[in-house]
Structures are given as C-alpha cells and as structure tokens.
C-alpha cells in the first residue's frame, strides 16, 4: 500500500527541498529588496505569508537572484519583471490544475474515494513523471516562443509602417448554439465532456491551420490568425467539423480583420468586438465576416463572401456582414 504523503513531503518532492527561509531571508540571500520580492511572489499568484514562516527553499533563492540580476543589469525594470511573473504565474496555475486533473483521471476512477492509498499513488506517479515533464515543459515553451516570434515577424514584414502592437490580424469567435439549455439538460460529467470535446476540436483545427487559440470561454473560443485565408479556413473547418459531432450542437462563427491590442496573451479592441457581434448575428452552422475580411477574400479561388443585410451592433454601430462559403 502506498502511503499518503503529508504537505511537507509534497513540498520537498515538488520544490526540490524543504522550505526553510522566511520572506526577509530569501530576499536578503537573493540580493533583492523585500518589496520587489513580495511583488514578484504575489504576481506569481501566491498569498502573502507571515514574516516568521519558513516557506522558501534554495531554489526560490536561486530564481529570485536570477530575476534580481536581470533588474540590476537593466534588462528588465521592476514593473516588467512583475508583469512577466504575473504572466508565468497565471499560465502555470492553470497548467498545474490541468495536469493534476489529467493525472487524477488517468490513475483514478471518476468516483474513486480520496483515500490515503489513492492520493499516495497519485503523488508517487507525479514524482516519477516530474523529470520528464520538466523537459517536455521547456520544449513546449521554446516551441511556442519560436512560433510567436515568427508570427510577429511575418506580420511586421507585411505591415512595415504600422506599430508592432497595432498590426492588423484576423480575429475569430466560435460559439456553441443552445449552450444554456444544454447546461440544464446534461449532468455535470456529460456537460464537462461536451465542453472538452468542443475545446479539443477547436484547438486542433486552429493549430492545424496555423492560427493561435487565444482563450476558451466555455461555450466560446477566441482565435487569431495572420492572414484572411488562414482565418477563413479555420472558421469553415470549425463549422463543418462540429456538424459531424453528434454530441455537439452547431457552432456560429464570426470573423473580423483589423488592428488589435495584444495584452497578457489576450487581444482587445474594436476588431475583437466586431468579431464577437458577428458571431451573435450568424445562424447555426454558418460563418459571418466583416467588410474588411470580405474585401481581402475577393477573387479568392477557395472562398466566396456573400453580402447580406447590414446589422446594427450596440456600442459599435452598423456592421456590414458577409456569409463566408467555400467556392464550388
């Protein structure tokens, strides 16, 4: 029988040593001010700890010292370091929850009790996988970083007279139809499976066509792509593929082309709002684009945009939608 580890043993396994330094001690050993150490800790997503509590390890000292060195050399200022810490903290928090959920699902039955043996086996599996997962995490991060830099350079080449943070891209929303009623009809497990199926299908299509999934919002996904042709292909594949999923309702998709403001991995601006409004106007199983997308796709051998009646969108004004279809 595998013993259930206590919290100290879990920390020792996952943090690479027993916590022993207080807040002031870890800041002093790392050579940074207690204020910036506290700001970084909070930005990573952790609660403020009592001054007398020994909660930090040698690895905390090492990483805090590395960040402090970047600030001291002028590579980052305090605010930039905190912003990076917040980006990492929020991303890693979701990733950690997701990974624990996957491991729990792999190891335990859905209704298995949270007894000492099951929790002990889960922790043993986590400890066994930790070295490989660290390598895979670093690999995935470098791949994503390279892909992001490449997308930025491609956009910059096409828009040499536009600021980097205002370059036009394609923004798309895909929204499941009848989501609210389904949430009342399905039990929690069936509902969760439906959401996961939708997100997995959407993520595979977006990535396969060269786009980027920005975020998921339960019944809705937000994605971006560099070119109108890419965005059109993603949108049509989403509408077509989801129609073949008997466990999923139809999807509505809205596409808009224009400048966005990138912030913390998300995108903001009137282009995003326009794509969202187009989604609400679309009929189940169809794709609507704005005028800018339609003009760019004019003459395409693969797509045709059919003009329909203008719509009034609250807070935006009149939008001229087009139904996007494959050219036959």
PDB file of C-alpha atoms in Angstrom:
ATOM      1  CA  UNK A   1       0.000   0.000   0.000  1.00  0.00           C
ATOM      2  CA  UNK A   2       1.335   3.427  -0.971  1.00  0.00           C
ATOM      3  CA  UNK A   3       1.455   5.811   1.979  1.00  0.00           C
ATOM      4  CA  UNK A   4      -0.288   9.163   1.794  1.00  0.00           C
ATOM      5  CA  UNK A   5       2.341  11.936   1.791  1.00  0.00           C
ATOM      6  CA  UNK A   6       1.908  14.894   4.105  1.00  0.00           C
ATOM      7  CA  UNK A   7       2.191  18.511   2.933  1.00  0.00           C
ATOM      8  CA  UNK A   8       5.862  18.746   3.919  1.00  0.00           C
ATOM      9  CA  UNK A   9       6.732  15.677   1.855  1.00  0.00           C
ATOM     10  CA  UNK A  10       4.808  17.046  -1.144  1.00  0.00           C
ATOM     11  CA  UNK A  11       6.714  20.320  -0.936  1.00  0.00           C
ATOM     12  CA  UNK A  12      10.035  18.511  -0.611  1.00  0.00           C
ATOM     13  CA  UNK A  13       9.327  16.422  -3.723  1.00  0.00           C
ATOM     14  CA  UNK A  14       7.970  19.199  -5.933  1.00  0.00           C
ATOM     15  CA  UNK A  15      10.052  22.135  -4.716  1.00  0.00           C
ATOM     16  CA  UNK A  16      13.352  20.293  -4.637  1.00  0.00           C
ATOM     17  CA  UNK A  17      13.987  20.657  -0.924  1.00  0.00           C
ATOM     18  CA  UNK A  18      12.369  21.519   2.397  1.00  0.00           C
ATOM     19  CA  UNK A  19      11.234  25.139   2.827  1.00  0.00           C
ATOM     20  CA  UNK A  20      13.340  26.866   5.472  1.00  0.00           C
ATOM     21  CA  UNK A  21      13.760  30.573   4.654  1.00  0.00           C
ATOM     22  CA  UNK A  22      11.441  33.410   5.683  1.00  0.00           C
ATOM     23  CA  UNK A  23      10.374  36.224   3.349  1.00  0.00           C
ATOM     24  CA  UNK A  24      13.133  38.529   4.517  1.00  0.00           C
ATOM     25  CA  UNK A  25      15.776  35.804   4.458  1.00  0.00           C
ATOM     26  CA  UNK A  26      15.013  34.759   0.880  1.00  0.00           C
ATOM     27  CA  UNK A  27      15.138  38.388  -0.284  1.00  0.00           C
ATOM     28  CA  UNK A  28      18.428  39.021   1.548  1.00  0.00           C
ATOM     29  CA  UNK A  29      20.062  35.855   0.195  1.00  0.00           C
ATOM     30  CA  UNK A  30      18.915  36.693  -3.350  1.00  0.00           C
ATOM     31  CA  UNK A  31      20.186  40.268  -3.063  1.00  0.00           C
ATOM     32  CA  UNK A  32      16.865  41.960  -3.871  1.00  0.00           C
ATOM     33  CA  UNK A  33      14.684  44.303  -1.876  1.00  0.00           C
ATOM     34  CA  UNK A  34      11.920  42.764   0.250  1.00  0.00           C
ATOM     35  CA  UNK A  35       9.445  44.953  -1.644  1.00  0.00           C
ATOM     36  CA  UNK A  36      10.269  43.582  -5.118  1.00  0.00           C
ATOM     37  CA  UNK A  37      10.455  40.047  -3.700  1.00  0.00           C
ATOM     38  CA  UNK A  38       6.942  40.456  -2.266  1.00  0.00           C
ATOM     39  CA  UNK A  39       5.626  41.928  -5.537  1.00  0.00           C
ATOM     40  CA  UNK A  40       7.063  39.052  -7.568  1.00  0.00           C
ATOM     41  CA  UNK A  41       5.684  36.455  -5.145  1.00  0.00           C
ATOM     42  CA  UNK A  42       2.212  37.969  -5.301  1.00  0.00           C
ATOM     43  CA  UNK A  43       2.400  38.332  -9.107  1.00  0.00           C
ATOM     44  CA  UNK A  44       3.120  34.600  -9.322  1.00  0.00           C
ATOM     45  CA  UNK A  45      -0.263  34.101  -7.673  1.00  0.00           C
ATOM     46  CA  UNK A  46       0.625  33.251  -4.074  1.00  0.00           C
ATOM     47  CA  UNK A  47      -0.777  34.663  -0.850  1.00  0.00           C
ATOM     48  CA  UNK A  48       1.291  36.922   1.395  1.00  0.00           C
ATOM     49  CA  UNK A  49       2.966  34.795   4.063  1.00  0.00           C
ATOM     50  CA  UNK A  50       3.713  35.666   7.706  1.00  0.00           C
ATOM     51  CA  UNK A  51       7.167  37.133   8.260  1.00  0.00           C
ATOM     52  CA  UNK A  52       8.229  34.348  10.610  1.00  0.00           C
ATOM     53  CA  UNK A  53       7.156  31.434   8.391  1.00  0.00           C
ATOM     54  CA  UNK A  54       9.955  29.442   6.751  1.00  0.00           C
ATOM     55  CA  UNK A  55       8.272  28.824   3.396  1.00  0.00           C
ATOM     56  CA  UNK A  56      11.079  29.222   0.843  1.00  0.00           C
ATOM     57  CA  UNK A  57      13.741  26.855  -0.469  1.00  0.00           C
ATOM     58  CA  UNK A  58      17.184  27.221  -2.010  1.00  0.00           C
ATOM     59  CA  UNK A  59      15.500  27.050  -5.425  1.00  0.00           C
ATOM     60  CA  UNK A  60      13.399  30.099  -4.506  1.00  0.00           C
ATOM     61  CA  UNK A  61      16.596  31.938  -3.630  1.00  0.00           C
ATOM     62  CA  UNK A  62      18.227  30.938  -6.913  1.00  0.00           C
ATOM     63  CA  UNK A  63      15.318  32.049  -9.090  1.00  0.00           C
ATOM     64  CA  UNK A  64      14.774  35.283  -7.204  1.00  0.00           C
ATOM     65  CA  UNK A  65      18.510  36.015  -7.572  1.00  0.00           C
ATOM     66  CA  UNK A  66      18.237  35.442 -11.333  1.00  0.00           C
ATOM     67  CA  UNK A  67      15.362  37.903 -11.664  1.00  0.00           C
ATOM     68  CA  UNK A  68      17.186  40.378  -9.468  1.00  0.00           C
ATOM     69  CA  UNK A  69      20.208  40.115 -11.768  1.00  0.00           C
ATOM     70  CA  UNK A  70      18.065  40.982 -14.809  1.00  0.00           C
ATOM     71  CA  UNK A  71      16.757  44.053 -12.994  1.00  0.00           C
ATOM     72  CA  UNK A  72      20.229  45.093 -11.814  1.00  0.00           C
ATOM     73  CA  UNK A  73      21.659  44.822 -15.344  1.00  0.00           C
ATOM     74  CA  UNK A  74      18.831  46.922 -16.753  1.00  0.00           C
ATOM     75  CA  UNK A  75      17.428  44.114 -18.900  1.00  0.00           C
ATOM     76  CA  UNK A  76      14.109  44.495 -17.053  1.00  0.00           C
ATOM     77  CA  UNK A  77      12.757  47.188 -14.778  1.00  0.00           C
ATOM     78  CA  UNK A  78      10.713  46.323 -11.703  1.00  0.00           C
ATOM     79  CA  UNK A  79       7.358  46.645 -13.462  1.00  0.00           C
ATOM     80  CA  UNK A  80       8.408  44.499 -16.422  1.00  0.00           C
ATOM     81  CA  UNK A  81       9.687  41.789 -14.084  1.00  0.00           C
ATOM     82  CA  UNK A  82       6.391  41.801 -12.199  1.00  0.00           C
ATOM     83  CA  UNK A  83       4.425  41.621 -15.464  1.00  0.00           C
ATOM     84  CA  UNK A  84       6.472  38.620 -16.585  1.00  0.00           C
ATOM     85  CA  UNK A  85       5.979  36.962 -13.211  1.00  0.00           C
ATOM     86  CA  UNK A  86       2.222  37.527 -13.466  1.00  0.00           C
ATOM     87  CA  UNK A  87       2.127  36.039 -16.979  1.00  0.00           C
ATOM     88  CA  UNK A  88       4.042  32.968 -15.816  1.00  0.00           C
ATOM     89  CA  UNK A  89       2.050  32.627 -12.610  1.00  0.00           C
ATOM     90  CA  UNK A  90      -1.352  32.744 -14.247  1.00  0.00           C
ATOM     91  CA  UNK A  91      -0.312  30.388 -17.036  1.00  0.00           C
ATOM     92  CA  UNK A  92       1.392  27.908 -14.722  1.00  0.00           C
ATOM     93  CA  UNK A  93      -1.503  27.931 -12.251  1.00  0.00           C
ATOM     94  CA  UNK A  94      -3.929  26.809 -14.936  1.00  0.00           C
ATOM     95  CA  UNK A  95      -1.415  24.341 -16.337  1.00  0.00           C
ATOM     96  CA  UNK A  96      -0.800  22.794 -12.916  1.00  0.00           C
ATOM     97  CA  UNK A  97      -4.528  22.385 -12.242  1.00  0.00           C
ATOM     98  CA  UNK A  98      -4.984  20.869 -15.692  1.00  0.00           C
ATOM     99  CA  UNK A  99      -2.113  18.426 -15.225  1.00  0.00           C
ATOM    100  CA  UNK A 100      -3.327  17.295 -11.806  1.00  0.00           C
ATOM    101  CA  UNK A 101      -6.788  16.750 -13.276  1.00  0.00           C
ATOM    102  CA  UNK A 102      -5.346  14.646 -16.120  1.00  0.00           C
ATOM    103  CA  UNK A 103      -3.222  12.537 -13.766  1.00  0.00           C
ATOM    104  CA  UNK A 104      -6.163  12.038 -11.439  1.00  0.00           C
ATOM    105  CA  UNK A 105      -8.324  10.913 -14.354  1.00  0.00           C
ATOM    106  CA  UNK A 106      -5.629   8.534 -15.607  1.00  0.00           C
ATOM    107  CA  UNK A 107      -4.989   6.954 -12.230  1.00  0.00           C
ATOM    108  CA  UNK A 108      -8.360   7.012 -10.500  1.00  0.00           C
ATOM    109  CA  UNK A 109     -11.897   6.108 -11.447  1.00  0.00           C
ATOM    110  CA  UNK A 110     -14.296   9.015 -11.666  1.00  0.00           C
ATOM    111  CA  UNK A 111     -15.972   8.149  -8.374  1.00  0.00           C
ATOM    112  CA  UNK A 112     -12.903   6.789  -6.567  1.00  0.00           C
ATOM    113  CA  UNK A 113     -12.616   7.971  -2.960  1.00  0.00           C
ATOM    114  CA  UNK A 114      -9.868  10.371  -1.968  1.00  0.00           C
ATOM    115  CA  UNK A 115      -8.362   7.886   0.469  1.00  0.00           C
ATOM    116  CA  UNK A 116      -4.747   7.559   1.598  1.00  0.00           C
ATOM    117  CA  UNK A 117      -3.894   4.861  -0.926  1.00  0.00           C
ATOM    118  CA  UNK A 118      -5.258   6.711  -3.965  1.00  0.00           C
ATOM    119  CA  UNK A 119      -3.632  10.000  -3.012  1.00  0.00           C
ATOM    120  CA  UNK A 120      -0.373   8.208  -2.274  1.00  0.00           C
ATOM    121  CA  UNK A 121      -0.417   6.535  -5.698  1.00  0.00           C
ATOM    122  CA  UNK A 122      -1.162   9.855  -7.381  1.00  0.00           C
ATOM    123  CA  UNK A 123       1.784  11.511  -5.647  1.00  0.00           C
ATOM    124  CA  UNK A 124       4.095   8.607  -6.498  1.00  0.00           C
ATOM    125  CA  UNK A 125       3.122   8.895 -10.174  1.00  0.00           C
ATOM    126  CA  UNK A 126       3.711  12.648 -10.096  1.00  0.00           C
ATOM    127  CA  UNK A 127       7.175  12.179  -8.587  1.00  0.00           C
ATOM    128  CA  UNK A 128       8.008   9.569 -11.233  1.00  0.00           C
ATOM    129  CA  UNK A 129       6.897  11.804 -14.121  1.00  0.00           C
ATOM    130  CA  UNK A 130       8.401  15.049 -12.818  1.00  0.00           C
ATOM    131  CA  UNK A 131      11.806  14.922 -14.621  1.00  0.00           C
ATOM    132  CA  UNK A 132      10.244  14.069 -17.983  1.00  0.00           C
ATOM    133  CA  UNK A 133       7.505  16.683 -17.552  1.00  0.00           C
ATOM    134  CA  UNK A 134      10.070  19.402 -16.804  1.00  0.00           C
ATOM    135  CA  UNK A 135      11.913  18.577 -20.030  1.00  0.00           C
ATOM    136  CA  UNK A 136       8.663  18.498 -22.015  1.00  0.00           C
ATOM    137  CA  UNK A 137       7.511  21.786 -20.488  1.00  0.00           C
ATOM    138  CA  UNK A 138      10.743  23.524 -21.505  1.00  0.00           C
ATOM    139  CA  UNK A 139      10.471  22.051 -25.010  1.00  0.00           C
ATOM    140  CA  UNK A 140       6.840  23.191 -25.426  1.00  0.00           C
ATOM    141  CA  UNK A 141       7.653  26.687 -24.131  1.00  0.00           C
ATOM    142  CA  UNK A 142      10.568  27.139 -26.539  1.00  0.00           C
ATOM    143  CA  UNK A 143       8.449  25.888 -29.453  1.00  0.00           C
ATOM    144  CA  UNK A 144       5.629  28.291 -28.570  1.00  0.00           C
ATOM    145  CA  UNK A 145       8.092  31.160 -28.136  1.00  0.00           C
ATOM    146  CA  UNK A 146       9.585  30.478 -31.563  1.00  0.00           C
ATOM    147  CA  UNK A 147       6.131  30.300 -33.142  1.00  0.00           C
ATOM    148  CA  UNK A 148       5.080  33.575 -31.511  1.00  0.00           C
ATOM    149  CA  UNK A 149       8.242  35.384 -32.658  1.00  0.00           C
ATOM    150  CA  UNK A 150       7.791  34.031 -36.178  1.00  0.00           C
ATOM    151  CA  UNK A 151       4.168  35.242 -36.316  1.00  0.00           C
ATOM    152  CA  UNK A 152       5.237  38.703 -35.194  1.00  0.00           C
ATOM    153  CA  UNK A 153       7.994  38.895 -37.825  1.00  0.00           C
ATOM    154  CA  UNK A 154       5.639  37.773 -40.600  1.00  0.00           C
ATOM    155  CA  UNK A 155       3.131  40.427 -39.616  1.00  0.00           C
ATOM    156  CA  UNK A 156       5.851  43.062 -39.367  1.00  0.00           C
ATOM    157  CA  UNK A 157       7.063  42.212 -42.889  1.00  0.00           C
ATOM    158  CA  UNK A 158       3.541  42.806 -44.233  1.00  0.00           C
ATOM    159  CA  UNK A 159       2.973  45.987 -42.214  1.00  0.00           C
ATOM    160  CA  UNK A 160       6.271  47.858 -42.122  1.00  0.00           C
ATOM    161  CA  UNK A 161       4.562  51.219 -41.484  1.00  0.00           C
ATOM    162  CA  UNK A 162       2.417  50.028 -38.543  1.00  0.00           C
ATOM    163  CA  UNK A 163       3.361  49.816 -34.877  1.00  0.00           C
ATOM    164  CA  UNK A 164       4.009  46.265 -33.661  1.00  0.00           C
ATOM    165  CA  UNK A 165       1.127  46.366 -31.185  1.00  0.00           C
ATOM    166  CA  UNK A 166      -1.365  47.661 -33.779  1.00  0.00           C
ATOM    167  CA  UNK A 167      -0.771  45.304 -36.692  1.00  0.00           C
ATOM    168  CA  UNK A 168      -3.956  44.011 -38.362  1.00  0.00           C
ATOM    169  CA  UNK A 169      -4.822  40.371 -37.816  1.00  0.00           C
ATOM    170  CA  UNK A 170      -7.856  38.153 -38.233  1.00  0.00           C
ATOM    171  CA  UNK A 171      -9.916  37.652 -35.070  1.00  0.00           C
ATOM    172  CA  UNK A 172     -12.449  34.844 -34.844  1.00  0.00           C
ATOM    173  CA  UNK A 173     -15.078  33.779 -32.336  1.00  0.00           C
ATOM    174  CA  UNK A 174     -16.810  30.399 -32.427  1.00  0.00           C
ATOM    175  CA  UNK A 175     -19.891  29.983 -30.255  1.00  0.00           C
ATOM    176  CA  UNK A 176     -21.856  26.831 -29.447  1.00  0.00           C
ATOM    177  CA  UNK A 177     -25.591  27.108 -30.120  1.00  0.00           C
ATOM    178  CA  UNK A 178     -28.121  26.326 -27.333  1.00  0.00           C
ATOM    179  CA  UNK A 179     -25.388  26.186 -24.704  1.00  0.00           C
ATOM    180  CA  UNK A 180     -27.550  27.451 -21.831  1.00  0.00           C
ATOM    181  CA  UNK A 181     -30.315  24.929 -22.384  1.00  0.00           C
ATOM    182  CA  UNK A 182     -27.803  22.091 -22.716  1.00  0.00           C
ATOM    183  CA  UNK A 183     -26.179  23.092 -19.427  1.00  0.00           C
ATOM    184  CA  UNK A 184     -29.545  22.471 -17.736  1.00  0.00           C
ATOM    185  CA  UNK A 185     -30.278  19.193 -19.528  1.00  0.00           C
ATOM    186  CA  UNK A 186     -26.929  17.377 -19.127  1.00  0.00           C
ATOM    187  CA  UNK A 187     -25.428  16.058 -15.916  1.00  0.00           C
ATOM    188  CA  UNK A 188     -22.135  17.609 -14.834  1.00  0.00           C
ATOM    189  CA  UNK A 189     -19.945  14.856 -16.303  1.00  0.00           C
ATOM    190  CA  UNK A 190     -21.688  14.842 -19.704  1.00  0.00           C
ATOM    191  CA  UNK A 191     -21.583  18.639 -19.750  1.00  0.00           C
ATOM    192  CA  UNK A 192     -17.851  18.684 -18.968  1.00  0.00           C
ATOM    193  CA  UNK A 193     -17.203  16.102 -21.692  1.00  0.00           C
ATOM    194  CA  UNK A 194     -19.102  18.239 -24.202  1.00  0.00           C
ATOM    195  CA  UNK A 195     -17.039  21.326 -23.331  1.00  0.00           C
ATOM    196  CA  UNK A 196     -13.781  19.380 -23.556  1.00  0.00           C
ATOM    197  CA  UNK A 197     -14.787  17.895 -26.923  1.00  0.00           C
ATOM    198  CA  UNK A 198     -15.555  21.364 -28.272  1.00  0.00           C
ATOM    199  CA  UNK A 199     -12.315  22.878 -26.987  1.00  0.00           C
ATOM    200  CA  UNK A 200     -10.166  19.979 -28.246  1.00  0.00           C
ATOM    201  CA  UNK A 201     -11.796  20.061 -31.688  1.00  0.00           C
ATOM    202  CA  UNK A 202     -11.399  23.823 -31.950  1.00  0.00           C
ATOM    203  CA  UNK A 203      -7.794  23.806 -30.696  1.00  0.00           C
ATOM    204  CA  UNK A 204      -6.768  21.108 -33.192  1.00  0.00           C
ATOM    205  CA  UNK A 205      -8.333  22.955 -36.118  1.00  0.00           C
ATOM    206  CA  UNK A 206      -6.900  26.344 -35.154  1.00  0.00           C
ATOM    207  CA  UNK A 207      -3.384  24.965 -34.663  1.00  0.00           C
ATOM    208  CA  UNK A 208      -3.557  22.781 -37.763  1.00  0.00           C
ATOM    209  CA  UNK A 209      -4.395  25.774 -39.954  1.00  0.00           C
ATOM    210  CA  UNK A 210      -1.603  27.938 -38.497  1.00  0.00           C
ATOM    211  CA  UNK A 211      -3.682  30.099 -36.153  1.00  0.00           C
ATOM    212  CA  UNK A 212      -3.464  30.617 -32.399  1.00  0.00           C
ATOM    213  CA  UNK A 213      -6.092  29.825 -29.797  1.00  0.00           C
ATOM    214  CA  UNK A 214      -6.267  32.864 -27.542  1.00  0.00           C
ATOM    215  CA  UNK A 215      -8.727  31.593 -24.936  1.00  0.00           C
ATOM    216  CA  UNK A 216     -11.761  29.446 -24.269  1.00  0.00           C
ATOM    217  CA  UNK A 217     -14.868  30.690 -22.509  1.00  0.00           C
ATOM    218  CA  UNK A 218     -16.917  27.536 -22.008  1.00  0.00           C
ATOM    219  CA  UNK A 219     -19.267  27.780 -24.971  1.00  0.00           C
ATOM    220  CA  UNK A 220     -16.970  30.073 -26.953  1.00  0.00           C
ATOM    221  CA  UNK A 221     -13.427  30.110 -28.288  1.00  0.00           C
ATOM    222  CA  UNK A 222     -11.418  33.104 -29.430  1.00  0.00           C
ATOM    223  CA  UNK A 223      -8.676  32.602 -32.024  1.00  0.00           C
ATOM    224  CA  UNK A 224      -6.465  34.736 -34.238  1.00  0.00           C
ATOM    225  CA  UNK A 225      -4.614  34.182 -37.497  1.00  0.00           C
ATOM    226  CA  UNK A 226      -2.151  36.170 -39.566  1.00  0.00           C
ATOM    227  CA  UNK A 227      -3.935  36.052 -42.919  1.00  0.00           C
ATOM    228  CA  UNK A 228      -7.550  36.208 -44.145  1.00  0.00           C
ATOM    229  CA  UNK A 229      -7.127  32.883 -45.973  1.00  0.00           C
ATOM    230  CA  UNK A 230      -5.973  31.165 -42.761  1.00  0.00           C
ATOM    231  CA  UNK A 231      -8.798  32.696 -40.762  1.00  0.00           C
ATOM    232  CA  UNK A 232     -11.400  31.703 -43.363  1.00  0.00           C
ATOM    233  CA  UNK A 233     -10.150  28.115 -43.458  1.00  0.00           C
ATOM    234  CA  UNK A 234     -10.226  27.857 -39.648  1.00  0.00           C
ATOM    235  CA  UNK A 235     -13.755  29.242 -39.454  1.00  0.00           C
ATOM    236  CA  UNK A 236     -15.190  26.980 -42.153  1.00  0.00           C
ATOM    237  CA  UNK A 237     -13.485  23.877 -40.789  1.00  0.00           C
ATOM    238  CA  UNK A 238     -14.890  24.631 -37.348  1.00  0.00           C
ATOM    239  CA  UNK A 239     -18.432  24.936 -38.699  1.00  0.00           C
ATOM    240  CA  UNK A 240     -18.044  21.823 -40.865  1.00  0.00           C
ATOM    241  CA  UNK A 241     -16.270  19.587 -38.350  1.00  0.00           C
ATOM    242  CA  UNK A 242     -18.563  20.332 -35.433  1.00  0.00           C
ATOM    243  CA  UNK A 243     -21.609  19.498 -37.549  1.00  0.00           C
ATOM    244  CA  UNK A 244     -20.231  15.945 -37.767  1.00  0.00           C
ATOM    245  CA  UNK A 245     -20.007  15.622 -33.947  1.00  0.00           C
ATOM    246  CA  UNK A 246     -23.286  14.091 -32.853  1.00  0.00           C
ATOM    247  CA  UNK A 247     -22.606  15.049 -29.205  1.00  0.00           C
ATOM    248  CA  UNK A 248     -22.046  18.727 -30.050  1.00  0.00           C
ATOM    249  CA  UNK A 249     -24.588  21.358 -31.129  1.00  0.00           C
ATOM    250  CA  UNK A 250     -23.913  23.534 -34.152  1.00  0.00           C
ATOM    251  CA  UNK A 251     -21.470  26.404 -33.922  1.00  0.00           C
ATOM    252  CA  UNK A 252     -21.665  30.005 -35.120  1.00  0.00           C
ATOM    253  CA  UNK A 253     -18.501  31.777 -36.198  1.00  0.00           C
ATOM    254  CA  UNK A 254     -17.677  35.470 -36.639  1.00  0.00           C
ATOM    255  CA  UNK A 255     -14.523  36.813 -38.322  1.00  0.00           C
ATOM    256  CA  UNK A 256     -13.144  40.344 -38.404  1.00  0.00           C
ATOM    257  CA  UNK A 257      -9.939  41.827 -39.811  1.00  0.00           C
ATOM    258  CA  UNK A 258      -8.198  44.789 -38.254  1.00  0.00           C
ATOM    259  CA  UNK A 259      -5.757  46.052 -35.610  1.00  0.00           C
ATOM    260  CA  UNK A 260      -5.850  44.654 -32.085  1.00  0.00           C
ATOM    261  CA  UNK A 261      -4.113  45.493 -28.837  1.00  0.00           C
ATOM    262  CA  UNK A 262      -2.224  42.433 -27.522  1.00  0.00           C
ATOM    263  CA  UNK A 263      -2.086  42.303 -23.735  1.00  0.00           C
ATOM    264  CA  UNK A 264      -1.161  39.398 -21.416  1.00  0.00           C
ATOM    265  CA  UNK A 265      -1.682  36.850 -24.179  1.00  0.00           C
ATOM    266  CA  UNK A 266      -5.159  38.200 -24.957  1.00  0.00           C
ATOM    267  CA  UNK A 267      -6.317  40.622 -27.655  1.00  0.00           C
ATOM    268  CA  UNK A 268      -8.501  43.709 -27.280  1.00  0.00           C
ATOM    269  CA  UNK A 269     -10.043  46.409 -29.428  1.00  0.00           C
ATOM    270  CA  UNK A 270     -12.831  47.195 -31.854  1.00  0.00           C
ATOM    271  CA  UNK A 271     -11.818  44.320 -34.169  1.00  0.00           C
ATOM    272  CA  UNK A 272     -12.383  41.826 -31.349  1.00  0.00           C
ATOM    273  CA  UNK A 273     -15.748  43.417 -30.523  1.00  0.00           C
ATOM    274  CA  UNK A 274     -16.790  43.304 -34.177  1.00  0.00           C
ATOM    275  CA  UNK A 275     -15.959  39.593 -34.472  1.00  0.00           C
ATOM    276  CA  UNK A 276     -17.949  38.894 -31.302  1.00  0.00           C
ATOM    277  CA  UNK A 277     -21.012  40.768 -32.611  1.00  0.00           C
ATOM    278  CA  UNK A 278     -20.832  38.936 -35.933  1.00  0.00           C
ATOM    279  CA  UNK A 279     -20.964  35.647 -34.042  1.00  0.00           C
ATOM    280  CA  UNK A 280     -24.268  36.635 -32.433  1.00  0.00           C
ATOM    281  CA  UNK A 281     -25.704  37.528 -35.873  1.00  0.00           C
ATOM    282  CA  UNK A 282     -24.627  34.245 -37.522  1.00  0.00           C
ATOM    283  CA  UNK A 283     -27.059  31.382 -37.978  1.00  0.00           C
ATOM    284  CA  UNK A 284     -26.162  27.926 -36.612  1.00  0.00           C
ATOM    285  CA  UNK A 285     -23.512  26.238 -38.748  1.00  0.00           C
ATOM    286  CA  UNK A 286     -22.554  29.414 -40.627  1.00  0.00           C
ATOM    287  CA  UNK A 287     -19.672  31.890 -40.711  1.00  0.00           C
ATOM    288  CA  UNK A 288     -20.043  35.668 -40.966  1.00  0.00           C
ATOM    289  CA  UNK A 289     -17.186  38.035 -41.831  1.00  0.00           C
ATOM    290  CA  UNK A 290     -16.881  41.794 -41.768  1.00  0.00           C
ATOM    291  CA  UNK A 291     -16.326  44.046 -44.755  1.00  0.00           C
ATOM    292  CA  UNK A 292     -12.537  44.146 -44.340  1.00  0.00           C
ATOM    293  CA  UNK A 293     -12.306  40.332 -44.488  1.00  0.00           C
ATOM    294  CA  UNK A 294     -14.651  40.188 -47.475  1.00  0.00           C
ATOM    295  CA  UNK A 295     -12.543  42.666 -49.439  1.00  0.00           C
ATOM    296  CA  UNK A 296      -9.364  40.709 -48.771  1.00  0.00           C
ATOM    297  CA  UNK A 297     -11.011  37.463 -49.872  1.00  0.00           C
ATOM    298  CA  UNK A 298     -12.458  38.961 -53.067  1.00  0.00           C
ATOM    299  CA  UNK A 299     -11.221  36.967 -56.043  1.00  0.00           C
ATOM    300  CA  UNK A 300     -10.103  34.028 -53.895  1.00  0.00           C
ATOM    301  CA  UNK A 301     -10.139  30.651 -55.607  1.00  0.00           C
ATOM    302  CA  UNK A 302     -11.224  28.948 -52.387  1.00  0.00           C
ATOM    303  CA  UNK A 303     -13.716  31.254 -50.679  1.00  0.00           C
ATOM    304  CA  UNK A 304     -16.651  33.487 -51.526  1.00  0.00           C
ATOM    305  CA  UNK A 305     -18.211  36.124 -49.255  1.00  0.00           C
ATOM    306  CA  UNK A 306     -21.891  36.852 -49.931  1.00  0.00           C
ATOM    307  CA  UNK A 307     -23.185  40.224 -48.775  1.00  0.00           C
ATOM    308  CA  UNK A 308     -26.314  40.247 -46.604  1.00  0.00           C
ATOM    309  CA  UNK A 309     -28.335  42.989 -44.914  1.00  0.00           C
ATOM    310  CA  UNK A 310     -26.405  45.346 -42.606  1.00  0.00           C
ATOM    311  CA  UNK A 311     -26.889  44.886 -38.869  1.00  0.00           C
ATOM    312  CA  UNK A 312     -26.876  47.350 -36.030  1.00  0.00           C
ATOM    313  CA  UNK A 313     -24.472  46.418 -33.227  1.00  0.00           C
ATOM    314  CA  UNK A 314     -24.806  48.083 -29.841  1.00  0.00           C
ATOM    315  CA  UNK A 315     -21.745  50.148 -29.000  1.00  0.00           C
ATOM    316  CA  UNK A 316     -20.219  49.694 -32.466  1.00  0.00           C
ATOM    317  CA  UNK A 317     -22.731  50.998 -34.986  1.00  0.00           C
ATOM    318  CA  UNK A 318     -23.727  49.477 -38.285  1.00  0.00           C
ATOM    319  CA  UNK A 319     -21.834  46.357 -39.414  1.00  0.00           C
ATOM    320  CA  UNK A 320     -21.926  45.033 -42.959  1.00  0.00           C
ATOM    321  CA  UNK A 321     -21.814  41.215 -42.651  1.00  0.00           C
ATOM    322  CA  UNK A 322     -20.954  38.664 -45.320  1.00  0.00           C
ATOM    323  CA  UNK A 323     -21.718  34.960 -45.288  1.00  0.00           C
ATOM    324  CA  UNK A 324     -18.498  33.041 -45.888  1.00  0.00           C
ATOM    325  CA  UNK A 325     -18.665  29.887 -48.015  1.00  0.00           C
ATOM    326  CA  UNK A 326     -16.329  27.654 -49.935  1.00  0.00           C
ATOM    327  CA  UNK A 327     -16.185  28.390 -53.633  1.00  0.00           C
ATOM    328  CA  UNK A 328     -17.513  25.489 -55.697  1.00  0.00           C
TER     329      UNK A 328
END
